[in-house]
């Protein structure tokens, strides 16, 4: 029951990131650059406090944790994610992000020599066809291609970040380190953009509150909960349970933001998630041979 509750809470937090980001930008409560900076900053502070109080780490441990390459990937994800939500609905954005994360991770495994099974290839093809149909301009209600590109870049960056962090022995500590490094990178990149007015800046109390909630609660606390639950999940179960995130984001978008839920989006979402689920459940041939199965 404890594992179930922790896993469910983590998935709700991940879905909340899409909802909070979209709510802030759709209502012009804040611009995406300030949202990104505040999200990373509040996330860094929250994770640092968790590392200090819960994990009994020192500031020296936190300062040494994480890596600059991972922080760059985290920053690219956070900024692309925020800007894309100027145009994408909460559910659409979460689905594109999730699909690209899984394509990146599965594609990397294949590129490194894993031989995909027939079921795995079938799942990838189904998911890819559904994804192309979802974003194709030739279909009704296709999302803005610029936004799709930004969210796709965010998904690839998050997939790379996840791959690099797989071997971490202290994931919460390393995430804290990556967040403060990403905040520094964001300060160097975003502050001049805002200062030189290269992009319209907009900040309201509501926008700041949503950004801080996204960083401190949905990101900081959400990741801490996820890393607590993760040791109790197999890799397959961890992948499958994340299929719920786009669905939760879409439902929340309908309930709280009044976003439409079309038949096309529903059917293609099922197609993409089913394909990814099939690919995740299927064992690569190399693994099957090595285990004698």
Coordinates of C-alpha atoms in Angstrom, one line a residue:
X1 CA 0.0 0.0 0.0
X2 CA 2.9 2.4 0.9
X3 CA 4.5 1.7 -2.5
X4 CA 1.2 2.2 -4.3
X5 CA 0.5 5.5 -2.5
X6 CA 4.1 6.8 -3.2
X7 CA 3.9 5.9 -6.9
X8 CA 0.5 7.4 -7.3
X9 CA 1.6 10.6 -5.6
X10 CA 4.6 10.9 -7.9
X11 CA 2.6 10.4 -11.0
X12 CA 0.1 13.1 -9.9
X13 CA 3.0 15.4 -9.2
X14 CA 4.5 14.8 -12.7
X15 CA 1.1 15.5 -14.3
X16 CA 0.7 18.6 -12.2
X17 CA 3.8 20.1 -13.8
X18 CA 2.0 20.2 -17.1
X19 CA -1.2 21.6 -15.5
X20 CA 0.6 24.3 -13.5
X21 CA 2.8 25.4 -16.5
X22 CA -0.1 25.5 -18.9
X23 CA -2.4 27.3 -16.4
X24 CA 0.3 30.0 -15.8
X25 CA 1.0 30.6 -19.5
X26 CA -2.5 30.3 -20.9
X27 CA -3.7 33.0 -18.5
X28 CA -0.7 35.3 -19.2
X29 CA 0.2 35.2 -15.5
X30 CA 3.9 34.9 -16.3
X31 CA 6.2 34.5 -19.3
X32 CA 7.9 31.2 -19.9
X33 CA 11.4 32.4 -19.2
X34 CA 10.6 33.7 -15.7
X35 CA 8.5 30.6 -15.1
X36 CA 11.5 28.4 -16.0
X37 CA 13.9 30.3 -13.7
X38 CA 11.5 30.3 -10.8
X39 CA 10.7 26.6 -11.2
X40 CA 14.4 25.7 -11.2
X41 CA 15.2 27.9 -8.3
X42 CA 12.3 26.8 -6.1
X43 CA 13.0 23.2 -7.1
X44 CA 16.7 23.5 -6.2
X45 CA 15.8 25.0 -2.7
X46 CA 13.3 22.3 -2.0
X47 CA 15.6 19.4 -3.0
X48 CA 18.5 21.0 -1.1
X49 CA 16.3 21.1 2.1
X50 CA 15.3 17.5 1.5
X51 CA 18.9 16.4 1.1
X52 CA 19.9 18.4 4.2
X53 CA 17.1 17.4 6.6
X54 CA 15.9 14.0 5.3
X55 CA 19.0 12.5 3.8
X56 CA 21.4 14.1 6.3
X57 CA 23.7 15.5 3.7
X58 CA 25.9 18.6 4.0
X59 CA 26.1 21.6 1.8
X60 CA 29.4 20.4 0.6
X61 CA 27.8 17.1 -0.5
X62 CA 25.1 19.1 -2.4
X63 CA 27.6 21.4 -4.0
X64 CA 29.5 18.4 -5.3
X65 CA 26.5 16.5 -6.4
X66 CA 25.2 16.4 -10.0
X67 CA 27.1 17.2 -13.2
X68 CA 27.1 20.1 -15.6
X69 CA 26.1 18.1 -18.6
X70 CA 23.1 16.7 -16.7
X71 CA 22.3 20.3 -15.6
X72 CA 22.4 21.5 -19.2
X73 CA 20.0 18.7 -20.2
X74 CA 17.7 19.6 -17.3
X75 CA 17.7 23.3 -18.3
X76 CA 16.9 22.5 -22.0
X77 CA 14.0 20.3 -20.9
X78 CA 12.6 23.0 -18.5
X79 CA 12.9 25.9 -20.9
X80 CA 11.5 24.0 -23.9
X81 CA 8.7 22.6 -21.7
X82 CA 7.7 26.0 -20.6
X83 CA 7.8 27.8 -24.0
X84 CA 5.9 25.0 -25.7
X85 CA 3.0 25.4 -23.2
X86 CA 2.3 28.8 -24.7
X87 CA 0.5 26.9 -27.5
X88 CA -0.1 23.3 -26.3
X89 CA -2.8 22.0 -24.0
X90 CA -1.8 20.2 -20.8
X91 CA -2.6 16.8 -22.1
X92 CA -1.2 17.3 -25.6
X93 CA 2.1 18.6 -24.2
X94 CA 2.4 15.8 -21.7
X95 CA 1.8 13.2 -24.4
X96 CA 4.4 14.6 -26.8
X97 CA 6.9 14.9 -23.9
X98 CA 6.3 11.4 -22.7
X99 CA 6.5 9.9 -26.2
X100 CA 9.8 11.6 -27.0
X101 CA 11.3 10.6 -23.7
X102 CA 10.5 6.9 -24.4
X103 CA 11.6 7.2 -28.0
X104 CA 14.9 8.6 -26.9
X105 CA 15.5 5.9 -24.2
X106 CA 14.4 3.0 -26.4
X107 CA 16.3 4.4 -29.5
X108 CA 19.5 4.8 -27.4
X109 CA 19.3 1.2 -26.2
X110 CA 18.9 0.0 -29.8
X111 CA 21.7 2.2 -31.0
X112 CA 24.0 0.7 -28.3
X113 CA 23.4 -2.8 -29.7
X114 CA 20.2 -4.1 -28.1
X115 CA 18.3 -6.2 -30.6
X116 CA 14.6 -5.4 -30.3
X117 CA 12.2 -8.3 -30.4
X118 CA 9.3 -8.4 -32.8
X119 CA 6.9 -7.2 -30.1
X120 CA 9.2 -4.3 -29.2
X121 CA 9.5 -3.2 -32.8
X122 CA 5.8 -3.5 -33.3
X123 CA 5.2 -1.3 -30.2
X124 CA 7.6 1.3 -31.5
X125 CA 6.0 1.4 -34.9
X126 CA 2.5 1.7 -33.5
X127 CA 3.6 4.5 -31.2
X128 CA 5.5 6.3 -33.9
X129 CA 2.6 6.1 -36.4
X130 CA 0.3 7.5 -33.7
X131 CA 2.7 10.3 -32.9
X132 CA 3.1 11.3 -36.5
X133 CA -0.7 11.3 -36.9
X134 CA -1.1 13.4 -33.8
X135 CA 1.3 16.2 -34.9
X136 CA 0.7 16.0 -38.7
X137 CA -0.6 19.3 -40.2
X138 CA -2.7 17.2 -42.6
X139 CA -5.0 16.2 -39.8
X140 CA -7.7 18.2 -38.1
X141 CA -6.8 20.0 -34.9
X142 CA -3.0 19.4 -35.3
X143 CA -0.9 21.2 -32.7
X144 CA 1.4 24.2 -33.5
X145 CA 4.5 22.7 -35.1
X146 CA 6.8 25.1 -33.4
X147 CA 5.4 24.1 -30.0
X148 CA 5.7 20.4 -31.0
X149 CA 9.3 20.9 -31.9
X150 CA 10.0 22.6 -28.6
X151 CA 8.3 19.9 -26.5
X152 CA 10.0 17.2 -28.6
X153 CA 13.4 18.8 -27.7
X154 CA 12.3 18.9 -24.1
X155 CA 11.5 15.2 -24.3
X156 CA 14.8 14.3 -25.8
X157 CA 16.6 16.4 -23.2
X158 CA 14.7 14.7 -20.4
X159 CA 15.4 11.3 -21.9
X160 CA 19.1 12.0 -22.0
X161 CA 19.0 13.3 -18.5
X162 CA 17.3 10.1 -17.3
X163 CA 19.8 7.9 -19.1
X164 CA 22.7 9.7 -17.6
X165 CA 21.2 9.5 -14.1
X166 CA 20.3 5.8 -14.2
X167 CA 23.4 4.7 -12.3
X168 CA 23.1 7.3 -9.6
X169 CA 23.6 5.9 -6.1
X170 CA 22.0 9.0 -4.5
X171 CA 19.4 10.2 -7.0
X172 CA 17.7 12.8 -4.7
X173 CA 21.1 14.3 -3.9
X174 CA 22.2 14.3 -7.5
X175 CA 18.9 15.8 -8.6
X176 CA 19.4 18.6 -6.0
X177 CA 22.9 19.2 -7.4
X178 CA 21.6 19.3 -11.0
X179 CA 18.8 21.7 -10.1
X180 CA 21.0 24.3 -8.6
X181 CA 23.5 24.0 -11.5
X182 CA 20.5 24.3 -14.0
X183 CA 19.4 27.4 -12.1
X184 CA 22.8 29.0 -12.5
X185 CA 22.7 28.1 -16.2
X186 CA 19.3 29.6 -16.4
X187 CA 20.4 32.8 -14.7
X188 CA 23.2 33.2 -17.2
X189 CA 20.9 32.6 -20.2
X190 CA 17.6 34.0 -19.1
X191 CA 18.5 37.1 -17.1
X192 CA 20.1 38.8 -20.1
X193 CA 17.1 37.9 -22.3
X194 CA 14.8 39.6 -19.8
X195 CA 17.1 42.5 -19.1
X196 CA 17.5 43.3 -22.8
X197 CA 13.8 42.7 -23.4
X198 CA 14.6 40.2 -26.2
X199 CA 11.4 38.5 -25.2
X200 CA 8.3 40.0 -23.5
X201 CA 8.5 39.7 -19.7
X202 CA 5.4 39.3 -17.6
X203 CA 5.3 38.5 -13.9
X204 CA 2.2 38.5 -11.6
X205 CA 1.8 37.1 -8.1
X206 CA -0.4 34.3 -9.5
X207 CA 2.2 33.4 -12.1
X208 CA 5.0 33.3 -9.4
X209 CA 2.8 31.1 -7.2
X210 CA 2.2 28.7 -10.0
X211 CA 5.9 28.6 -10.9
X212 CA 7.0 28.0 -7.3
X213 CA 4.3 25.3 -6.9
X214 CA 5.7 23.6 -10.1
X215 CA 9.3 23.8 -8.8
X216 CA 8.9 23.1 -5.1
X217 CA 6.0 20.7 -5.1
X218 CA 5.5 19.1 -8.5
X219 CA 9.2 18.9 -9.2
X220 CA 11.2 19.0 -6.0
X221 CA 8.8 16.9 -3.7
X222 CA 7.5 14.9 -6.7
X223 CA 11.0 13.7 -7.7
X224 CA 11.9 13.0 -4.0
X225 CA 8.8 10.8 -3.7
X226 CA 9.5 9.1 -7.0
X227 CA 13.0 8.2 -6.1
X228 CA 11.7 6.8 -2.8
X229 CA 9.2 4.6 -4.6
X230 CA 11.6 3.6 -7.5
X231 CA 13.6 0.9 -5.7
X232 CA 10.4 -1.0 -5.1
X233 CA 9.5 -1.1 -8.8
X234 CA 11.0 -3.2 -11.6
X235 CA 12.2 -1.2 -14.6
X236 CA 9.3 -2.5 -16.6
X237 CA 6.7 -1.5 -13.9
X238 CA 8.4 1.9 -13.6
X239 CA 8.1 2.5 -17.3
X240 CA 4.5 1.2 -17.5
X241 CA 3.2 3.3 -14.5
X242 CA 4.4 6.5 -16.2
X243 CA 1.9 5.8 -19.0
X244 CA -0.6 7.3 -16.6
X245 CA 1.0 10.8 -16.7
X246 CA -0.3 12.0 -20.0
X247 CA -3.8 10.7 -19.2
X248 CA -3.8 12.4 -15.8
X249 CA -2.6 15.7 -17.4
X250 CA -5.3 15.5 -20.1
X251 CA -8.1 14.8 -17.5
X252 CA -6.8 17.6 -15.3
X253 CA -6.7 20.0 -18.3
X254 CA -10.4 19.2 -19.1
X255 CA -11.5 19.5 -15.4
X256 CA -9.5 22.6 -14.3
X257 CA -8.6 24.5 -17.5
X258 CA -11.7 23.7 -19.7
X259 CA -9.6 22.2 -22.5
X260 CA -11.4 20.1 -25.1
X261 CA -11.0 16.4 -25.2
X262 CA -11.5 15.3 -28.8
X263 CA -12.1 11.8 -30.1
X264 CA -9.0 12.1 -32.3
X265 CA -6.8 13.0 -29.4
X266 CA -8.2 10.3 -27.3
X267 CA -7.8 7.5 -29.9
X268 CA -4.3 8.6 -30.9
X269 CA -3.3 8.9 -27.2
X270 CA -4.4 5.3 -26.6
X271 CA -2.5 4.2 -29.8
X272 CA 0.8 6.0 -28.7
X273 CA 0.6 4.8 -25.1
X274 CA -0.3 1.2 -26.1
X275 CA 2.6 1.2 -28.5
X276 CA 5.0 2.5 -25.8
X277 CA 3.6 0.0 -23.3
X278 CA 4.1 -2.9 -25.7
X279 CA 7.7 -1.9 -26.4
X280 CA 8.4 -1.5 -22.7
X281 CA 6.9 -4.9 -21.8
X282 CA 8.7 -6.7 -24.6
X283 CA 12.2 -8.1 -23.8
X284 CA 15.0 -7.3 -26.3
X285 CA 16.3 -10.5 -28.1
X286 CA 19.7 -10.0 -26.6
X287 CA 18.3 -10.1 -23.1
X288 CA 16.1 -13.1 -23.8
X289 CA 19.1 -15.0 -25.2
X290 CA 21.4 -14.1 -22.2
X291 CA 18.8 -15.4 -19.8
X292 CA 18.1 -18.6 -21.7
X293 CA 14.5 -17.7 -22.4

